[in-house]
Structures are given as structure tokens and as C-alpha cells.
XYZ file of C-alpha atoms in Angstrom:
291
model
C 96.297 85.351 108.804
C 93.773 85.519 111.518
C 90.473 83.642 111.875
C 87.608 84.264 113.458
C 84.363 83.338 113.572
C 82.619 86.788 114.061
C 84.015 90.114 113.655
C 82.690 91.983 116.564
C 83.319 89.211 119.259
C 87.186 89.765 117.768
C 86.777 93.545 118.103
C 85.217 93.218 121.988
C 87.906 90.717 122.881
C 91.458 93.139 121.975
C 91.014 94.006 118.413
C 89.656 97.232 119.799
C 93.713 97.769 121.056
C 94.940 97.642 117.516
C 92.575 100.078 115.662
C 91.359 103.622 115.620
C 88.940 103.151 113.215
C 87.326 101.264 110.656
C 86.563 101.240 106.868
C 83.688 98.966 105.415
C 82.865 98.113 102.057
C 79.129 97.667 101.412
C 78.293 95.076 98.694
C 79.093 91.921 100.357
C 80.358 93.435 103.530
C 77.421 95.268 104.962
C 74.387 94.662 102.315
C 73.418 91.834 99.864
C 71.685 93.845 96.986
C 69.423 96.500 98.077
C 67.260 96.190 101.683
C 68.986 92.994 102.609
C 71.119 93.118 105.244
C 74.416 90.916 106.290
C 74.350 88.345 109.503
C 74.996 91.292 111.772
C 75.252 94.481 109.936
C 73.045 96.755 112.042
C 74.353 95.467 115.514
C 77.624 96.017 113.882
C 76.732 99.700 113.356
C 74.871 100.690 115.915
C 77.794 99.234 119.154
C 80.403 101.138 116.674
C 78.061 104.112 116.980
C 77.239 103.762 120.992
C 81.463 102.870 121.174
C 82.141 106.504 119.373
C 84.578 104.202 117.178
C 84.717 106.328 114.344
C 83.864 104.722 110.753
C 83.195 104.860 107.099
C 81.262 103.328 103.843
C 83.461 103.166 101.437
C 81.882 102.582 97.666
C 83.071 102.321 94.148
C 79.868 103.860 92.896
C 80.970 106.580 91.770
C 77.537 107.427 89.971
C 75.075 107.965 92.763
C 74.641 110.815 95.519
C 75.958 109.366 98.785
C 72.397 110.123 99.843
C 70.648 107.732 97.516
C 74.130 104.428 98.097
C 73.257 105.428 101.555
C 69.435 104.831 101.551
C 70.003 101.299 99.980
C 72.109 100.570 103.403
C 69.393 102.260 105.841
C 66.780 100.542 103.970
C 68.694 97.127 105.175
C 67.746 98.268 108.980
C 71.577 99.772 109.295
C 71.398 102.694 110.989
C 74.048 105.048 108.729
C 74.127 108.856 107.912
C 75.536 109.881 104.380
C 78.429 111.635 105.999
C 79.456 108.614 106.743
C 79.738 107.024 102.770
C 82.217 107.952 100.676
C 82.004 107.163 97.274
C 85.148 106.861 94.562
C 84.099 110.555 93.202
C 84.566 111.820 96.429
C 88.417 111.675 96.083
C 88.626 113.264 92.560
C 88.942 116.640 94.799
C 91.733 115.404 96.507
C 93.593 114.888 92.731
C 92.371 118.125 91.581
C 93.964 120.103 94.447
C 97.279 117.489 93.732
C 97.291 118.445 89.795
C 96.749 122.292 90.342
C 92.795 121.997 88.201
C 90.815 123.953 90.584
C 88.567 126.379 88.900
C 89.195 124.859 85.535
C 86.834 122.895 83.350
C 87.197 119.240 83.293
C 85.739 117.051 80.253
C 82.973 114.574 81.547
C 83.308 111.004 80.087
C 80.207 109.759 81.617
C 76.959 111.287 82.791
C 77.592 114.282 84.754
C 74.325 113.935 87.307
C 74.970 113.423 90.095
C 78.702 113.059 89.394
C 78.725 116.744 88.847
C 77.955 117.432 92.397
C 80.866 115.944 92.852
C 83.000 117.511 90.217
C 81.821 121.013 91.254
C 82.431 120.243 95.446
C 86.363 119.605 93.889
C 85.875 123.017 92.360
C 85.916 121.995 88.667
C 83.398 122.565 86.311
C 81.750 119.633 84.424
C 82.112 120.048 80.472
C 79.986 117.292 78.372
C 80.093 118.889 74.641
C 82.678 116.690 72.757
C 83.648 119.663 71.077
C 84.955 121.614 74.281
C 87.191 118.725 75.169
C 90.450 120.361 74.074
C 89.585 123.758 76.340
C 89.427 121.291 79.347
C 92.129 121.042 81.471
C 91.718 117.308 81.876
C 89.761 114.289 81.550
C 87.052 112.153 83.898
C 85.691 109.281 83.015
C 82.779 108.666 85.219
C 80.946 106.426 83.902
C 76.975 105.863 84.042
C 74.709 106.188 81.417
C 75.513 107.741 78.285
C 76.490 107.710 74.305
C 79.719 106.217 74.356
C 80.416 106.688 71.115
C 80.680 110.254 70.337
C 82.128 110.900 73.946
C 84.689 108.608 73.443
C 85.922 109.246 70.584
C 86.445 112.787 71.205
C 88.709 111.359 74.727
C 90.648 108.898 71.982
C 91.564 112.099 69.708
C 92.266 114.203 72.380
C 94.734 112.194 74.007
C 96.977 111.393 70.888
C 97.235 114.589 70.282
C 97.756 115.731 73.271
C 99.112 112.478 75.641
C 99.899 115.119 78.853
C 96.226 115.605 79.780
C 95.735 114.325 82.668
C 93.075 111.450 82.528
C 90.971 110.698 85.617
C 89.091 107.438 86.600
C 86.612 106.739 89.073
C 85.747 103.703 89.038
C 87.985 101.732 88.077
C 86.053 98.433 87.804
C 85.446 96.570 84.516
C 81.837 96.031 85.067
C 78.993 95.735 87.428
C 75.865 93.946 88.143
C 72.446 95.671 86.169
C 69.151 95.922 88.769
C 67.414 94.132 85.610
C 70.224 91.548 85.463
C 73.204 90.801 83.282
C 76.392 93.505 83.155
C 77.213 96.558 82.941
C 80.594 98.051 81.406
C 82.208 100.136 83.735
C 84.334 103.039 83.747
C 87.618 101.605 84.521
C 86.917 99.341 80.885
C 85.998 102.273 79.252
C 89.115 104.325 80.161
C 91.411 100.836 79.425
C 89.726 100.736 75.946
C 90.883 103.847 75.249
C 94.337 103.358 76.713
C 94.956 100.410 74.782
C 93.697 102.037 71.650
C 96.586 104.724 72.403
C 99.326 101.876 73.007
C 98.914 100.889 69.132
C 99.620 104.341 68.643
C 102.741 103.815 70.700
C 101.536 106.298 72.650
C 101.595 105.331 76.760
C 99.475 107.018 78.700
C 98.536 105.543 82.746
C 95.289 107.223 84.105
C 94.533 108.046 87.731
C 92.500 106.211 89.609
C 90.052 107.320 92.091
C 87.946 104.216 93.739
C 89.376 101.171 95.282
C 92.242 99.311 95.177
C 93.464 102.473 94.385
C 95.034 105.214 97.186
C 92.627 108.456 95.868
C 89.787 107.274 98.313
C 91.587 105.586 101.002
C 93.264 109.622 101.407
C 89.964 111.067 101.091
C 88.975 108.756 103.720
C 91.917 109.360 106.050
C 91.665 112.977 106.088
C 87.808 112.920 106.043
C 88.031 110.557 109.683
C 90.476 112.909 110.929
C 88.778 116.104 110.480
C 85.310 114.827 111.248
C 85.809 112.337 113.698
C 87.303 114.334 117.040
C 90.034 111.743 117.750
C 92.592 112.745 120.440
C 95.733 112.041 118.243
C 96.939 112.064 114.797
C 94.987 108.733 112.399
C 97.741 106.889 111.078
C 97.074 104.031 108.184
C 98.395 101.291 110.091
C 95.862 102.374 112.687
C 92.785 101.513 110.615
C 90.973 98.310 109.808
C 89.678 97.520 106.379
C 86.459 95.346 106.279
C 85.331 93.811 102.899
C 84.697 90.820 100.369
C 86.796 91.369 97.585
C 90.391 90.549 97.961
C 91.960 92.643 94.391
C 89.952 95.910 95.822
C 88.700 95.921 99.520
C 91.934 93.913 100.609
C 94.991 94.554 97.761
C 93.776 98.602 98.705
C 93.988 98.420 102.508
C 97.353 96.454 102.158
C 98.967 98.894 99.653
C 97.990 101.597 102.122
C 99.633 99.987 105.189
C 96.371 99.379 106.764
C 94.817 96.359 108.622
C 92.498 94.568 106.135
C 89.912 91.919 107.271
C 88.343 89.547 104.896
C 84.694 88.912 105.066
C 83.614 85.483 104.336
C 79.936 86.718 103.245
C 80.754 88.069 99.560
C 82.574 87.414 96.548
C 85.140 85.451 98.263
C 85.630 81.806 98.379
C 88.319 79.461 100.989
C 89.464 78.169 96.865
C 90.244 81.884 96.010
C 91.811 82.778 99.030
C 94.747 79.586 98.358
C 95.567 81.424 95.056
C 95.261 84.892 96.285
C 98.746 86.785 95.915
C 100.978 87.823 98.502
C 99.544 91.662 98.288
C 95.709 90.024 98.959
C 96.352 88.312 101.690
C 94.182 89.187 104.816
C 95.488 90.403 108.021
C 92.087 88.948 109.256
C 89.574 86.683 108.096
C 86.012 86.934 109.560
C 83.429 84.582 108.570
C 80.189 87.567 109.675
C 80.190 90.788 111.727
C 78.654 90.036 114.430
């Protein structure tokens, strides 16, 4: 592992040689909250934007527009466009075109709004009546607000009686921080409730996830740089840079994928966690602030 003090000095001073492009996380990378902005952040964004050195948000939100996860980054003073986010949801098209689901109706575990923008741009159709469930041709658990109970128990039915279905994650965190405080329980709990309730049924079933650590959005990612971004040769993985604070997601992800990964000192991570970290979360790179 690499330190360095600041992230862009690095990238200035030869890092620049090694990478084609660059994927950030946002909580703890780029913003703290909402409006509040990392040491750096926006002169961060705005040299990578002058440099044409092509980039992306990436965001296990699967829940929001990219428009509204983008305005809580713009409202920081970092100049970003929402074609430049990509949340976990985004890559559930990617799996649908992989599983052969386009055109069919897909069972909603979760609030569909806004999620079902993103369920009909991978040319599904969102289904929320419990009593559809076994017409769909497979599962999503996207989370948000919603009655859990009836939902869930229709998913818990459905898949012992019919284990092949496939059964979709986005997020698959266990929880996340509430606006008002405390925790919320997130969609990657809610799906691993249900699995385990299956496993006493000896019944194994392993869902797909979509967000980070997970390889759905780092290929949505890829091939969104690569068709978007007008580079003069083909975007391999090794040839991109991961940037974030959370060494089982941001940097377990970008290793898994072959990717550079650079750990950011200003989040979640601590110089105690990173002497236990395992072998697959070890940084290429350690920055203590972007710029």
C-alpha cells in the first residue's frame, strides 16, 4: 500500500499514467451528510472536469432519482451532472438483459417510486400487489419505505415454492443512517431475512446483488464510461481507480473487479481497522483528502 497525503497532488505527480478513469463513492468520499463538502471535493471535480478525465458517482442508494443523490452533492459546491451518478438500481438492467426478463413483470419488494424509473429503463414492469407475485418473472427487493409485512411474506412463500425465481437485491447493505437519526433496515437485511428463513426450510437460495461490493454496478459503470465518455481505446478494469471510505464495499468491490482502489482517510475508516482489514480490503492507495 501507498500513502499519500492528498489525492490530487498523487494524481498530478504520475498517478495520472496508471488510470483512465475514476470511480468515487460519495458518503465519506466526496460529501459528509447533505451540503457539506470533503477537504477538497469541488477542486477535485472541477481539474477532473477541465482534465476531460472521465468519472463517476457511484451510490448504494438505490431509492432516490440520480437527480435528487445528485443535488445533495451540488448542494456541497461540487460541480456534478446526474449523468454522472450511478446508483445500485442502475445495474438491475444489466441483470435483466443477463437473465433473459425484459418485457416481463418483476415483483417489487420495496417502494416502487422512484425505483420504478429504474425498473421500467431495464424494461421490466414494476408489480407491487402481493397477490401477482407468482405471475412475476422474478423478484427485487428495493427497499425504501413500505409494509414489510404483507410484502414479505408473499417473497417468503413464493420462494419455497418455487426456489428458481430469480431474486434481485439492490442494496445490499444491512442498514443506513435516518435524516431524523437512528437506523434504518436496509434491503440487503431484508432479502437475508428471508434467505435465512428459507435455509430452515433446507431450501438454499443466493440472491443477486446489484450495489457495491458487488460486480452489477461496477459493469454498469464500465460500460456506461465507455460509451459516454469518448476515450480513444478500449476501458479496461485494471485501468480504473476506485476512490472511497469503506473498505468491505468501496475497496473489497474495486479489488474483486481488478481495479485500482484508493482508501480515503475522511470516512468510516480508521488506521485500527485498516491493521485487521483482510487481504481482499487492502488498498492499492491510501489518501488521507482529495485535494
Amino acid at each position: 500500500m501507498e500513502t499519500h497525503p492528498a489525492f490530487l497532488n498523487w494524481w498530478k505527480q504520475g498517478g495520472n499514467k496508471l488510470y483512465d478513469a475514476i470511480l468515487f463513492d460519495i458518503d465519506g468520499t466526496l460529501i459528509l451528510g447533505r451540503g457539506n463538502p470533503m477537504p477538497g471535493a469541488p477542486e477535485t471535480i472541477d481539474f477532473l472536469h477541465e482534465a476531460r478525465i472521465p468519472f463517476r458517482l457511484l451510490t448504494n442508494d438505490g431509492n432516490r432519482p440520480r437527480e435528487r443523490k445528485c443535488s445533495f452533492v451540488t448542494e456541497a459546491g461540487i460541480h456534478v451532472v446526474p449523468q454522472e451518478l450511478i446508483s445500485c438500481s442502475h445495474a438491475l438492467k444489466g441483470v435483466a438483459q443477463r437473465l433473459g426478463l425484459k418485457g416481463c413483470d418483476l415483483f417489487v419488494m420495496g417502494n416502487p417510486i422512484p425505483p420504478g424509473d429504474y425498473i421500467r429503463d431495464a424494461g421490466l414492469n414494476p408489480v407491487v400487489d402481493p397477490e401477482r407475485i407468482s405471475s412475476c418473472a422474478a423478484i427485487f427487493a428495493a427497499g425504501g419505505h413500505y409494509e414489510w409485512r404483507e410484502s414479505m411474506l408473499a417473497v417468503f412463500n413464493e420462494l419455497a415454492g418455487n426456489p428458481g425465481k430469480p431474486f434481485i437485491v439492490a442494496n445490499p447493505d444491512s442498514y443506513y443512517l435516518l435524516p431524523e437519526g437512528g437506523y434504518g433496515i436496509g434491503a440487503g437485511a431484508q432479502a437475508r431475512y428471508i434467505i435465512r428463513l428459507l435455509s430452515e426450510l433446507e431450501i438454499s437460495k443466493e440472491p443477486i446483488y446489484l450495489g457495491k461490493p458487488y460486480r452489477a454496478i461496477f459493469d454498469y459503470a464500465l460500460a456506461d464510461i465507455r460509451e459516454n465518455s469518448g476515450l480513444k481505446h478500449p476501458l479496461t478494469p485494471e485501468r480504473v481507480l476506485m476512490l472511497g471510505d469503506f473498505l468491505k464495499s468501496d475497496i473489497a468491490g474495486a479489488n474483486s473487479m481488478g481495479m485500482g482502489s484508493g482508501l480515503m482517510m475522511t470516512g468510516v475508516t480508521t488506521r485500527e481497522m485498516l491493521k485487521h482489514a483482510s487481504a481482499k480490503e487492502l488498498p492499492s492507495y491510501i489518501f488521507d483528502h482529495l485535494a
